[in-house]
């Protein structure tokens, strides 16, 4: 699916007397792809969106302050959030808004915003690209165990490319007591089939290659991630205290 658009006359050069000069008409081919999430579409403008392999989520007006393009997309009635990656933009609709969130209504508006932005030559981000660097969650650290290193490698090389193909992304947030903690983003966030993907694909692959992995848990938002991190911290602290008590008893 794709639609070819020509920038509006206001974006063309004007000659003397306000008449439109005989400049070549620029066209832009914006292609769309469906995703497993019926409330999300993937838009491919045919030009780079974010550089350096970066990704960014925009779920509120506050998030969108970093991007004029995201701000315009979120101003469309029926759009709930958008996600930027290297060569695509995923737009999630708010199905609760009824007719306003019908893709037949939303798609032309999203096409127009994307086309006009890239035709204008404006930057996607206002801060020169800060915050859109390549994900660091799968960087292998010297302190990582062999199991964590293998988990990160599988996420980066095998799982992330497949998830991004569906208009989303996956980020690694920890490995504790046999459980891998991840976050699904973009089109994968709130997707009805995300549980199938998580258990049937991601968990199966990780448990196959890393026997120490017992399961995978996905967090939906930052508040849940913070709660889970607190639980992990408390669990680790209790385990350390138990080990210290055992050492003290052995010394006695």
Short mmCIF file of C-alpha atoms in Angstrom, two decimals:
data_model
loop_
_atom_site.label_atom_id
_atom_site.label_comp_id
_atom_site.label_asym_id
_atom_site.label_seq_id
_atom_site.Cartn_x
_atom_site.Cartn_y
_atom_site.Cartn_z
CA UNK A 1 0.00 0.00 0.00
CA UNK A 2 1.36 3.47 -0.81
CA UNK A 3 0.33 6.91 -1.87
CA UNK A 4 2.27 9.39 -3.98
CA UNK A 5 1.93 12.99 -2.81
CA UNK A 6 3.01 16.32 -4.27
CA UNK A 7 3.94 19.10 -1.81
CA UNK A 8 1.37 21.91 -1.58
CA UNK A 9 1.88 25.07 -3.64
CA UNK A 10 3.00 26.94 -0.53
CA UNK A 11 6.12 24.79 -0.45
CA UNK A 12 7.12 25.55 -4.05
CA UNK A 13 9.32 28.48 -5.02
CA UNK A 14 7.53 31.69 -5.99
CA UNK A 15 8.70 33.99 -8.72
CA UNK A 16 8.28 37.75 -9.19
CA UNK A 17 4.80 39.06 -8.62
CA UNK A 18 3.93 36.10 -6.38
CA UNK A 19 3.48 33.70 -9.30
CA UNK A 20 4.65 30.14 -8.88
CA UNK A 21 7.96 29.65 -10.66
CA UNK A 22 8.36 26.80 -13.11
CA UNK A 23 10.20 24.57 -10.65
CA UNK A 24 10.09 20.80 -11.01
CA UNK A 25 7.30 19.25 -8.95
CA UNK A 26 8.72 17.18 -6.15
CA UNK A 27 6.90 14.00 -5.26
CA UNK A 28 7.11 11.77 -2.24
CA UNK A 29 6.07 8.16 -2.09
CA UNK A 30 4.85 7.25 1.40
CA UNK A 31 4.32 3.53 1.77
CA UNK A 32 2.28 1.89 4.50
CA UNK A 33 2.42 -1.59 5.96
CA UNK A 34 -0.07 -3.26 8.24
CA UNK A 35 1.15 -4.64 11.55
CA UNK A 36 -0.12 -7.44 13.80
CA UNK A 37 -1.70 -4.66 15.86
CA UNK A 38 -4.98 -3.49 14.25
CA UNK A 39 -4.61 -0.16 16.06
CA UNK A 40 -1.20 0.59 14.55
CA UNK A 41 0.09 1.29 11.04
CA UNK A 42 3.66 1.51 9.80
CA UNK A 43 4.51 4.44 7.50
CA UNK A 44 7.68 4.39 5.39
CA UNK A 45 8.47 7.81 3.88
CA UNK A 46 11.36 6.53 1.77
CA UNK A 47 13.84 8.81 3.55
CA UNK A 48 15.71 8.40 6.86
CA UNK A 49 13.60 9.21 9.93
CA UNK A 50 16.13 8.75 12.74
CA UNK A 51 19.85 8.27 12.24
CA UNK A 52 22.38 6.10 14.10
CA UNK A 53 19.91 3.27 14.58
CA UNK A 54 17.97 5.23 17.17
CA UNK A 55 14.33 4.88 18.17
CA UNK A 56 11.98 7.21 20.03
CA UNK A 57 8.51 6.88 21.55
CA UNK A 58 6.05 9.78 21.69
CA UNK A 59 2.99 9.19 23.85
CA UNK A 60 2.22 12.70 25.10
CA UNK A 61 2.57 16.38 24.25
CA UNK A 62 5.48 16.54 26.67
CA UNK A 63 7.32 13.79 24.79
CA UNK A 64 6.59 15.54 21.48
CA UNK A 65 8.40 18.73 22.51
CA UNK A 66 11.54 17.08 21.12
CA UNK A 67 10.02 16.63 17.66
CA UNK A 68 7.91 18.98 15.51
CA UNK A 69 6.81 15.99 13.43
CA UNK A 70 5.64 14.02 16.47
CA UNK A 71 3.83 17.09 17.78
CA UNK A 72 1.85 17.43 14.55
CA UNK A 73 1.01 13.75 14.46
CA UNK A 74 -0.27 13.76 18.04
CA UNK A 75 -2.46 16.77 17.24
CA UNK A 76 -4.49 14.64 14.81
CA UNK A 77 -7.77 13.56 16.40
CA UNK A 78 -7.70 9.82 16.92
CA UNK A 79 -3.89 9.45 17.13
CA UNK A 80 -2.78 8.08 20.50
CA UNK A 81 0.99 7.80 20.03
CA UNK A 82 3.76 7.50 17.46
CA UNK A 83 7.10 5.71 17.29
CA UNK A 84 10.12 6.72 15.19
CA UNK A 85 12.86 4.36 14.00
CA UNK A 86 15.55 4.44 11.32
CA UNK A 87 13.33 4.31 8.25
CA UNK A 88 9.75 4.14 9.50
CA UNK A 89 7.10 5.78 11.66
CA UNK A 90 4.50 3.74 13.52
CA UNK A 91 1.27 5.51 14.40
CA UNK A 92 -1.07 4.08 17.02
CA UNK A 93 -4.70 5.12 17.05
CA UNK A 94 -7.09 5.50 19.96
CA UNK A 95 -9.88 3.13 18.91
CA UNK A 96 -12.08 4.49 21.72
CA UNK A 97 -12.57 7.69 19.69
CA UNK A 98 -14.79 5.84 17.23
CA UNK A 99 -15.13 7.33 13.73
CA UNK A 100 -12.29 9.80 14.36
CA UNK A 101 -9.93 6.84 14.74
CA UNK A 102 -11.08 5.08 11.58
CA UNK A 103 -7.99 4.43 9.45
CA UNK A 104 -9.92 5.64 6.39
CA UNK A 105 -10.06 9.02 8.14
CA UNK A 106 -6.67 8.97 9.84
CA UNK A 107 -4.43 7.68 7.03
CA UNK A 108 -4.81 10.70 4.70
CA UNK A 109 -4.13 13.08 7.58
CA UNK A 110 -1.02 11.17 8.66
CA UNK A 111 0.18 11.02 5.03
CA UNK A 112 -0.20 14.80 4.70
CA UNK A 113 1.67 15.58 7.93
CA UNK A 114 4.57 13.25 7.06
CA UNK A 115 4.80 14.47 3.46
CA UNK A 116 4.68 18.18 4.35
CA UNK A 117 7.29 17.77 7.08
CA UNK A 118 9.90 16.02 4.96
CA UNK A 119 9.18 18.26 1.95
CA UNK A 120 9.86 21.32 4.14
CA UNK A 121 13.35 20.12 5.01
CA UNK A 122 12.75 20.64 8.74
CA UNK A 123 14.59 18.42 11.19
CA UNK A 124 12.72 15.52 12.76
CA UNK A 125 14.15 16.42 16.18
CA UNK A 126 14.65 19.90 17.60
CA UNK A 127 17.68 18.98 19.72
CA UNK A 128 19.90 17.86 16.89
CA UNK A 129 19.21 14.20 17.44
CA UNK A 130 19.96 13.86 21.16
CA UNK A 131 17.96 11.00 22.59
CA UNK A 132 17.84 9.14 19.29
CA UNK A 133 21.17 7.35 19.56
CA UNK A 134 21.43 3.62 18.97
CA UNK A 135 19.89 1.57 21.79
CA UNK A 136 22.37 0.77 24.57
CA UNK A 137 20.24 -1.84 26.32
CA UNK A 138 21.88 -4.72 24.43
CA UNK A 139 25.47 -3.48 24.73
CA UNK A 140 27.46 -6.28 26.34
CA UNK A 141 29.27 -5.05 29.45
CA UNK A 142 32.35 -6.47 31.16
CA UNK A 143 30.21 -7.12 34.22
CA UNK A 144 27.62 -9.18 32.30
CA UNK A 145 27.47 -12.90 32.95
CA UNK A 146 27.71 -15.32 30.03
CA UNK A 147 23.95 -15.82 30.24
CA UNK A 148 23.17 -12.09 30.08
CA UNK A 149 25.62 -11.61 27.21
CA UNK A 150 23.90 -14.36 25.22
CA UNK A 151 20.44 -12.92 25.99
CA UNK A 152 21.52 -9.48 24.76
CA UNK A 153 23.09 -10.92 21.62
CA UNK A 154 19.93 -12.84 20.75
CA UNK A 155 17.75 -9.79 21.36
CA UNK A 156 19.93 -7.56 19.20
CA UNK A 157 20.67 -9.89 16.29
CA UNK A 158 17.67 -12.20 16.08
CA UNK A 159 14.67 -10.72 17.90
CA UNK A 160 14.89 -6.93 17.49
CA UNK A 161 15.05 -6.99 13.65
CA UNK A 162 11.92 -9.15 13.51
CA UNK A 163 10.05 -6.93 15.96
CA UNK A 164 11.01 -3.76 14.05
CA UNK A 165 9.76 -5.39 10.87
CA UNK A 166 6.33 -5.30 12.51
CA UNK A 167 6.67 -1.60 13.34
CA UNK A 168 7.82 -1.98 16.94
CA UNK A 169 10.87 -2.48 19.10
CA UNK A 170 11.98 -4.44 22.15
CA UNK A 171 14.30 -3.24 24.90
CA UNK A 172 16.12 -5.28 27.52
CA UNK A 173 15.66 -4.31 31.18
CA UNK A 174 17.20 -7.12 33.16
CA UNK A 175 17.60 -10.79 34.00
CA UNK A 176 16.65 -11.82 37.50
CA UNK A 177 16.02 -15.26 38.99
CA UNK A 178 15.63 -16.84 35.57
CA UNK A 179 13.24 -14.20 34.24
CA UNK A 180 14.15 -11.85 31.35
CA UNK A 181 12.49 -8.43 31.66
CA UNK A 182 11.74 -6.59 28.39
CA UNK A 183 9.57 -3.74 27.15
CA UNK A 184 7.64 -3.83 23.88
CA UNK A 185 7.30 -0.49 22.09
CA UNK A 186 5.76 1.06 19.00
CA UNK A 187 3.23 -1.13 17.21
CA UNK A 188 3.94 -3.95 19.67
CA UNK A 189 2.72 -1.90 22.62
CA UNK A 190 -0.85 -2.91 23.40
CA UNK A 191 -0.96 -5.36 20.51
CA UNK A 192 -3.49 -8.18 21.07
CA UNK A 193 -1.01 -10.72 19.70
CA UNK A 194 1.96 -9.46 21.74
CA UNK A 195 1.42 -12.19 24.36
CA UNK A 196 1.70 -14.82 21.60
CA UNK A 197 4.87 -13.16 20.29
CA UNK A 198 6.31 -12.91 23.77
CA UNK A 199 5.71 -16.52 24.77
CA UNK A 200 5.66 -18.30 21.43
CA UNK A 201 8.63 -16.60 19.79
CA UNK A 202 10.80 -14.57 22.17
CA UNK A 203 10.56 -16.84 25.20
CA UNK A 204 10.94 -20.00 23.13
CA UNK A 205 14.11 -18.71 21.45
CA UNK A 206 15.71 -17.47 24.67
CA UNK A 207 14.95 -20.65 26.64
CA UNK A 208 16.28 -22.76 23.75
CA UNK A 209 19.65 -21.02 23.53
CA UNK A 210 20.01 -20.02 27.20
CA UNK A 211 18.89 -22.89 29.47
CA UNK A 212 19.10 -20.60 32.53
CA UNK A 213 16.15 -18.57 31.17
CA UNK A 214 12.87 -19.76 32.69
CA UNK A 215 10.58 -17.14 31.22
CA UNK A 216 10.12 -13.64 29.77
CA UNK A 217 8.05 -10.82 31.27
CA UNK A 218 7.08 -7.66 29.38
CA UNK A 219 6.37 -4.35 31.11
CA UNK A 220 3.90 -1.98 29.45
CA UNK A 221 4.91 1.42 30.79
CA UNK A 222 7.51 3.29 32.83
CA UNK A 223 5.52 3.10 36.07
CA UNK A 224 5.27 -0.67 35.81
CA UNK A 225 8.97 -0.85 34.97
CA UNK A 226 9.82 1.21 38.06
CA UNK A 227 7.67 -1.08 40.22
CA UNK A 228 9.30 -4.17 38.74
CA UNK A 229 12.77 -2.69 39.28
CA UNK A 230 11.91 -2.04 42.93
CA UNK A 231 10.72 -5.64 43.31
CA UNK A 232 13.93 -6.92 41.73
CA UNK A 233 16.04 -4.65 43.96
CA UNK A 234 14.21 -5.78 47.10
CA UNK A 235 14.54 -9.43 46.07
CA UNK A 236 18.27 -9.01 45.42
CA UNK A 237 18.75 -7.20 48.73
CA UNK A 238 16.99 -9.99 50.63
CA UNK A 239 19.13 -12.60 48.90
CA UNK A 240 22.33 -10.72 49.76
CA UNK A 241 21.24 -10.43 53.40
CA UNK A 242 20.52 -14.17 53.53
CA UNK A 243 23.95 -14.93 52.11
CA UNK A 244 25.59 -12.65 54.66
CA UNK A 245 23.68 -14.34 57.48
CA UNK A 246 24.75 -17.77 56.25
CA UNK A 247 28.39 -16.63 56.10
CA UNK A 248 28.17 -15.27 59.63
CA UNK A 249 26.68 -18.54 60.90
CA UNK A 250 29.43 -20.53 59.21
CA UNK A 251 32.11 -18.34 60.81
CA UNK A 252 30.58 -18.92 64.25
#
